[in-house]
Amino acid sequence: MKFKFWGVRGSIATPGPNTVRYGGNTTCIEITSSAGDLIILDAGTGIHALAQTLLQKRDLTAHILITHTHWDHIQGLPFFLPMFRAGNRINIYGGLEPVTHQGIERAMRVQLQHAYFPISEAQLKAEVRYTTLKAGEPIRIGSVRVTPTVLNHPVFNFGYRVDDDAGGSLFFTGDYEPPLNPYPEQHPGYEAMQELIDQKNEEVIGAMAGVDALIIDSSYTDAEYADRRGWGHGTYRSALEIAAEARVKQLFLTHHEPTRSDADLDSIYARLLQAERLGFPIWLAREGDQYSLPYQPDQSG
């Protein structure tokens, strides 16, 4: 199994001279299974560049897994050009929105309204199918098993574990903030809430356990997070702690803050590498980087 980053930025696309090396597109990851299945995690603006590599393929089948429907994770979906070619099959997966009780089809239909986009859904030439997933219930996509897990975010959000039959596994969080107890310790509701949080954290760690690659939202430094609690994003510290607890093979930090320049990311990465030994390699996600799984540690030296 291989995966490639096409978009690693959070919240809003940030093209420009200060984001050239890490990239300015929002979230999109391409997975190619051992059997050649094409699976795409989220449809941020990075999916547009991915689409350019697929235009010569005939009778293409693509599987797009949407973590949640905030703009930076779906805004590239109408620009996924294989949808405009007859004979292609595009399968889009996601969760049931608990407020409106609408499935993932809303991600496309909202964007393709006349007021927002010049092409209607009826004009798409590919066969587009929508599948609403249920938390904890695995599905098969070719040679892989995909298992969705609900993660904490201000909107319904899935994290996805992908396990390849031939070996190799990854977990992608989408956007994720480890849940916080809203009550002070002396409050009568604190203990019951903390018990629920501990149960949820145990479920999340179990879903990630032992993967070859954990790709996790790590938007903030500790200092930044102090003013952004409840915004739905994690920190570098929380990512390291979760990865250690889940005993993952390697960690990829993504959803880079839109104000973060290449130089800023280099500086943060250098500090992370100088921290205590964690027992697994750490990478900052960067557009164009591709990795193979299962993870094989470098034995040289």
mmCIF file of N, CA, C and O in Angstrom, residues 12-67:
data_model
loop_
_atom_site.group_PDB
_atom_site.id
_atom_site.type_symbol
_atom_site.label_atom_id
_atom_site.label_comp_id
_atom_site.label_asym_id
_atom_site.label_seq_id
_atom_site.Cartn_x
_atom_site.Cartn_y
_atom_site.Cartn_z
ATOM 1 N N ILE A 12 -7.787 26.975 5.237
ATOM 2 C CA ILE A 12 -7.899 27.700 3.976
ATOM 3 C C ILE A 12 -6.622 27.482 3.167
ATOM 4 O O ILE A 12 -5.533 27.360 3.741
ATOM 5 N N ALA A 13 -6.777 27.394 1.858
ATOM 6 C CA ALA A 13 -5.602 27.221 0.996
ATOM 7 C C ALA A 13 -4.711 28.456 1.078
ATOM 8 O O ALA A 13 -5.202 29.590 1.151
ATOM 9 N N THR A 14 -3.384 28.219 1.075
ATOM 10 C CA THR A 14 -2.438 29.326 1.244
ATOM 11 C C THR A 14 -1.312 29.243 0.217
ATOM 12 O O THR A 14 -0.160 28.975 0.560
ATOM 13 N N PRO A 15 -1.624 29.457 -1.068
ATOM 14 C CA PRO A 15 -0.548 29.465 -2.067
ATOM 15 C C PRO A 15 0.321 30.705 -1.913
ATOM 16 O O PRO A 15 -0.133 31.741 -1.418
ATOM 17 N N GLY A 16 1.574 30.589 -2.318
ATOM 18 C CA GLY A 16 2.453 31.752 -2.241
ATOM 19 C C GLY A 16 3.889 31.360 -1.992
ATOM 20 O O GLY A 16 4.205 30.194 -1.754
ATOM 21 N N PRO A 17 4.781 32.325 -2.017
ATOM 22 C CA PRO A 17 6.217 32.044 -1.902
ATOM 23 C C PRO A 17 6.625 31.480 -0.549
ATOM 24 O O PRO A 17 7.666 30.836 -0.449
ATOM 25 N N ASN A 18 5.826 31.688 0.477
ATOM 26 C CA ASN A 18 6.200 31.221 1.813
ATOM 27 C C ASN A 18 5.729 29.808 2.127
ATOM 28 O O ASN A 18 6.013 29.277 3.207
ATOM 29 N N THR A 19 4.979 29.187 1.188
ATOM 30 C CA THR A 19 4.452 27.839 1.438
ATOM 31 C C THR A 19 4.808 26.879 0.306
ATOM 32 O O THR A 19 4.145 25.862 0.120
ATOM 33 N N VAL A 20 5.853 27.198 -0.436
ATOM 34 C CA VAL A 20 6.200 26.410 -1.626
ATOM 35 C C VAL A 20 6.638 24.992 -1.265
ATOM 36 O O VAL A 20 6.228 24.018 -1.896
ATOM 37 N N ARG A 21 7.455 24.849 -0.242
ATOM 38 C CA ARG A 21 8.054 23.538 0.045
ATOM 39 C C ARG A 21 7.071 22.566 0.692
ATOM 40 O O ARG A 21 7.041 21.389 0.356
ATOM 41 N N TYR A 22 6.296 23.037 1.644
ATOM 42 C CA TYR A 22 5.339 22.138 2.297
ATOM 43 C C TYR A 22 4.001 22.093 1.560
ATOM 44 O O TYR A 22 3.288 21.096 1.634
ATOM 45 N N GLY A 23 3.684 23.149 0.857
ATOM 46 C CA GLY A 23 2.459 23.183 0.068
ATOM 47 C C GLY A 23 1.377 24.017 0.719
ATOM 48 O O GLY A 23 1.314 24.160 1.941
ATOM 49 N N GLY A 24 0.494 24.566 -0.127
ATOM 50 C CA GLY A 24 -0.565 25.441 0.356
ATOM 51 C C GLY A 24 -1.965 24.911 0.154
ATOM 52 O O GLY A 24 -2.936 25.590 0.499
ATOM 53 N N ASN A 25 -2.101 23.704 -0.412
ATOM 54 C CA ASN A 25 -3.436 23.151 -0.645
ATOM 55 C C ASN A 25 -4.003 22.504 0.613
ATOM 56 O O ASN A 25 -3.264 21.994 1.456
ATOM 57 N N THR A 26 -5.331 22.502 0.707
ATOM 58 C CA THR A 26 -5.974 21.876 1.861
ATOM 59 C C THR A 26 -6.122 20.377 1.637
ATOM 60 O O THR A 26 -5.933 19.849 0.553
ATOM 61 N N THR A 27 -6.554 19.707 2.675
ATOM 62 C CA THR A 27 -6.372 18.275 2.884
ATOM 63 C C THR A 27 -6.816 17.372 1.739
ATOM 64 O O THR A 27 -7.973 17.402 1.320
ATOM 65 N N CYS A 28 -5.898 16.529 1.297
ATOM 66 C CA CYS A 28 -6.186 15.455 0.351
ATOM 67 C C CYS A 28 -5.020 14.470 0.360
ATOM 68 O O CYS A 28 -3.863 14.882 0.242
ATOM 69 N N ILE A 29 -5.347 13.188 0.525
ATOM 70 C CA ILE A 29 -4.337 12.129 0.556
ATOM 71 C C ILE A 29 -4.775 11.020 -0.391
ATOM 72 O O ILE A 29 -5.916 10.554 -0.319
ATOM 73 N N GLU A 30 -3.879 10.596 -1.251
ATOM 74 C CA GLU A 30 -4.147 9.500 -2.185
ATOM 75 C C GLU A 30 -3.563 8.202 -1.629
ATOM 76 O O GLU A 30 -2.406 8.165 -1.226
ATOM 77 N N ILE A 31 -4.387 7.160 -1.633
ATOM 78 C CA ILE A 31 -3.933 5.821 -1.249
ATOM 79 C C ILE A 31 -4.070 4.902 -2.454
ATOM 80 O O ILE A 31 -5.097 4.905 -3.133
ATOM 81 N N THR A 32 -3.030 4.121 -2.702
ATOM 82 C CA THR A 32 -3.094 3.070 -3.707
ATOM 83 C C THR A 32 -2.866 1.747 -3.000
ATOM 84 O O THR A 32 -1.811 1.520 -2.408
ATOM 85 N N SER A 33 -3.871 0.881 -3.028
ATOM 86 C CA SER A 33 -3.768 -0.389 -2.317
ATOM 87 C C SER A 33 -2.846 -1.342 -3.069
ATOM 88 O O SER A 33 -2.459 -1.098 -4.212
ATOM 89 N N SER A 34 -2.532 -2.454 -2.427
ATOM 90 C CA SER A 34 -1.671 -3.456 -3.059
ATOM 91 C C SER A 34 -2.314 -4.036 -4.312
ATOM 92 O O SER A 34 -1.609 -4.516 -5.201
ATOM 93 N N ALA A 35 -3.647 -3.968 -4.403
ATOM 94 C CA ALA A 35 -4.355 -4.475 -5.583
ATOM 95 C C ALA A 35 -4.649 -3.377 -6.596
ATOM 96 O O ALA A 35 -5.297 -3.629 -7.618
ATOM 97 N N GLY A 36 -4.183 -2.150 -6.324
ATOM 98 C CA GLY A 36 -4.370 -1.055 -7.264
ATOM 99 C C GLY A 36 -5.628 -0.232 -7.052
ATOM 100 O O GLY A 36 -5.955 0.624 -7.887
ATOM 101 N N ASP A 37 -6.341 -0.449 -5.945
ATOM 102 C CA ASP A 37 -7.540 0.343 -5.665
ATOM 103 C C ASP A 37 -7.144 1.788 -5.368
ATOM 104 O O ASP A 37 -6.183 2.042 -4.643
ATOM 105 N N LEU A 38 -7.906 2.743 -5.910
ATOM 106 C CA LEU A 38 -7.663 4.163 -5.683
ATOM 107 C C LEU A 38 -8.603 4.670 -4.595
ATOM 108 O O LEU A 38 -9.825 4.681 -4.775
ATOM 109 N N ILE A 39 -8.029 5.073 -3.471
ATOM 110 C CA ILE A 39 -8.789 5.592 -2.342
ATOM 111 C C ILE A 39 -8.249 6.986 -2.032
ATOM 112 O O ILE A 39 -7.042 7.199 -1.962
ATOM 113 N N ILE A 40 -9.151 7.936 -1.848
ATOM 114 C CA ILE A 40 -8.770 9.329 -1.600
ATOM 115 C C ILE A 40 -9.364 9.758 -0.269
ATOM 116 O O ILE A 40 -10.568 9.617 -0.046
ATOM 117 N N LEU A 41 -8.514 10.251 0.613
ATOM 118 C CA LEU A 41 -8.951 10.750 1.913
ATOM 119 C C LEU A 41 -9.138 12.255 1.834
ATOM 120 O O LEU A 41 -8.181 13.005 1.656
ATOM 121 N N ASP A 42 -10.363 12.692 1.904
ATOM 122 C CA ASP A 42 -10.781 14.089 1.857
ATOM 123 C C ASP A 42 -10.541 14.728 0.487
ATOM 124 O O ASP A 42 -9.725 14.278 -0.315
ATOM 125 N N ALA A 43 -11.315 15.777 0.264
ATOM 126 C CA ALA A 43 -11.349 16.418 -1.051
ATOM 127 C C ALA A 43 -11.134 17.914 -0.921
ATOM 128 O O ALA A 43 -11.908 18.727 -1.442
ATOM 129 N N GLY A 44 -10.072 18.280 -0.204
ATOM 130 C CA GLY A 44 -9.679 19.684 -0.161
ATOM 131 C C GLY A 44 -9.139 20.121 -1.515
ATOM 132 O O GLY A 44 -9.203 19.387 -2.506
ATOM 133 N N THR A 45 -8.574 21.314 -1.576
ATOM 134 C CA THR A 45 -8.118 21.839 -2.867
ATOM 135 C C THR A 45 -7.011 20.986 -3.486
ATOM 136 O O THR A 45 -6.793 21.039 -4.692
ATOM 137 N N GLY A 46 -6.343 20.173 -2.676
ATOM 138 C CA GLY A 46 -5.307 19.301 -3.219
ATOM 139 C C GLY A 46 -5.815 18.262 -4.184
ATOM 140 O O GLY A 46 -5.043 17.725 -5.000
ATOM 141 N N ILE A 47 -7.113 17.958 -4.161
ATOM 142 C CA ILE A 47 -7.645 16.928 -5.045
ATOM 143 C C ILE A 47 -7.624 17.379 -6.500
ATOM 144 O O ILE A 47 -7.638 16.543 -7.415
ATOM 145 N N HIS A 48 -7.561 18.689 -6.724
ATOM 146 C CA HIS A 48 -7.515 19.188 -8.105
ATOM 147 C C HIS A 48 -6.234 18.752 -8.798
ATOM 148 O O HIS A 48 -6.255 18.286 -9.951
ATOM 149 N N ALA A 49 -5.097 18.880 -8.118
ATOM 150 C CA ALA A 49 -3.830 18.439 -8.713
ATOM 151 C C ALA A 49 -3.808 16.929 -8.885
ATOM 152 O O ALA A 49 -3.300 16.411 -9.887
ATOM 153 N N LEU A 50 -4.350 16.201 -7.921
ATOM 154 C CA LEU A 50 -4.442 14.747 -8.054
ATOM 155 C C LEU A 50 -5.247 14.380 -9.295
ATOM 156 O O LEU A 50 -4.873 13.465 -10.040
ATOM 157 N N ALA A 51 -6.339 15.094 -9.535
ATOM 158 C CA ALA A 51 -7.200 14.790 -10.687
ATOM 159 C C ALA A 51 -6.444 14.888 -12.006
ATOM 160 O O ALA A 51 -6.722 14.123 -12.944
ATOM 161 N N GLN A 52 -5.478 15.801 -12.077
ATOM 162 C CA GLN A 52 -4.731 15.965 -13.330
ATOM 163 C C GLN A 52 -3.960 14.701 -13.697
ATOM 164 O O GLN A 52 -3.722 14.424 -14.879
ATOM 165 N N THR A 53 -3.566 13.918 -12.702
ATOM 166 C CA THR A 53 -2.796 12.698 -12.951
ATOM 167 C C THR A 53 -3.689 11.538 -13.392
ATOM 168 O O THR A 53 -3.174 10.489 -13.779
ATOM 169 N N LEU A 54 -4.996 11.730 -13.323
ATOM 170 C CA LEU A 54 -5.936 10.639 -13.605
ATOM 171 C C LEU A 54 -6.666 10.820 -14.926
ATOM 172 O O LEU A 54 -7.441 9.941 -15.325
ATOM 173 N N LEU A 55 -6.425 11.925 -15.623
ATOM 174 C CA LEU A 55 -7.239 12.251 -16.785
ATOM 175 C C LEU A 55 -7.045 11.290 -17.949
ATOM 176 O O LEU A 55 -7.936 11.143 -18.791
ATOM 177 N N GLN A 56 -5.895 10.626 -18.027
ATOM 178 C CA GLN A 56 -5.651 9.705 -19.142
ATOM 179 C C GLN A 56 -6.211 8.313 -18.885
ATOM 180 O O GLN A 56 -6.198 7.458 -19.775
ATOM 181 N N LYS A 57 -6.709 8.081 -17.674
ATOM 182 C CA LYS A 57 -7.229 6.756 -17.344
ATOM 183 C C LYS A 57 -8.679 6.619 -17.776
ATOM 184 O O LYS A 57 -9.494 7.512 -17.556
ATOM 185 N N ARG A 58 -8.988 5.493 -18.401
ATOM 186 C CA ARG A 58 -10.350 5.213 -18.852
ATOM 187 C C ARG A 58 -11.029 4.273 -17.871
ATOM 188 O O ARG A 58 -10.379 3.430 -17.236
ATOM 189 N N ASP A 59 -12.322 4.408 -17.753
ATOM 190 C CA ASP A 59 -13.107 3.544 -16.860
ATOM 191 C C ASP A 59 -12.511 3.536 -15.459
ATOM 192 O O ASP A 59 -12.313 2.482 -14.837
ATOM 193 N N LEU A 60 -12.229 4.707 -14.972
ATOM 194 C CA LEU A 60 -11.617 4.879 -13.650
ATOM 195 C C LEU A 60 -12.645 4.640 -12.554
ATOM 196 O O LEU A 60 -13.786 5.070 -12.637
ATOM 197 N N THR A 61 -12.202 3.954 -11.497
ATOM 198 C CA THR A 61 -13.004 3.828 -10.283
ATOM 199 C C THR A 61 -12.236 4.469 -9.135
ATOM 200 O O THR A 61 -11.093 4.100 -8.861
ATOM 201 N N ALA A 62 -12.858 5.451 -8.500
ATOM 202 C CA ALA A 62 -12.229 6.152 -7.384
ATOM 203 C C ALA A 62 -13.148 6.095 -6.170
ATOM 204 O O ALA A 62 -14.374 6.180 -6.299
ATOM 205 N N HIS A 63 -12.549 5.961 -4.999
ATOM 206 C CA HIS A 63 -13.287 5.911 -3.742
ATOM 207 C C HIS A 63 -12.814 7.086 -2.883
ATOM 208 O O HIS A 63 -11.643 7.153 -2.505
ATOM 209 N N ILE A 64 -13.720 8.025 -2.596
ATOM 210 C CA ILE A 64 -13.377 9.234 -1.853
ATOM 211 C C ILE A 64 -14.020 9.169 -0.475
ATOM 212 O O ILE A 64 -15.249 9.147 -0.349
ATOM 213 N N LEU A 65 -13.180 9.123 0.557
ATOM 214 C CA LEU A 65 -13.644 9.062 1.940
ATOM 215 C C LEU A 65 -13.573 10.458 2.546
ATOM 216 O O LEU A 65 -12.485 11.030 2.676
ATOM 217 N N ILE A 66 -14.723 11.008 2.916
ATOM 218 C CA ILE A 66 -14.785 12.347 3.492
ATOM 219 C C ILE A 66 -14.843 12.234 5.013
ATOM 220 O O ILE A 66 -15.725 11.570 5.556
ATOM 221 N N THR A 67 -13.913 12.881 5.697
ATOM 222 C CA THR A 67 -13.930 12.848 7.158
ATOM 223 C C THR A 67 -15.074 13.690 7.711
ATOM 224 O O THR A 67 -15.804 13.272 8.612
#
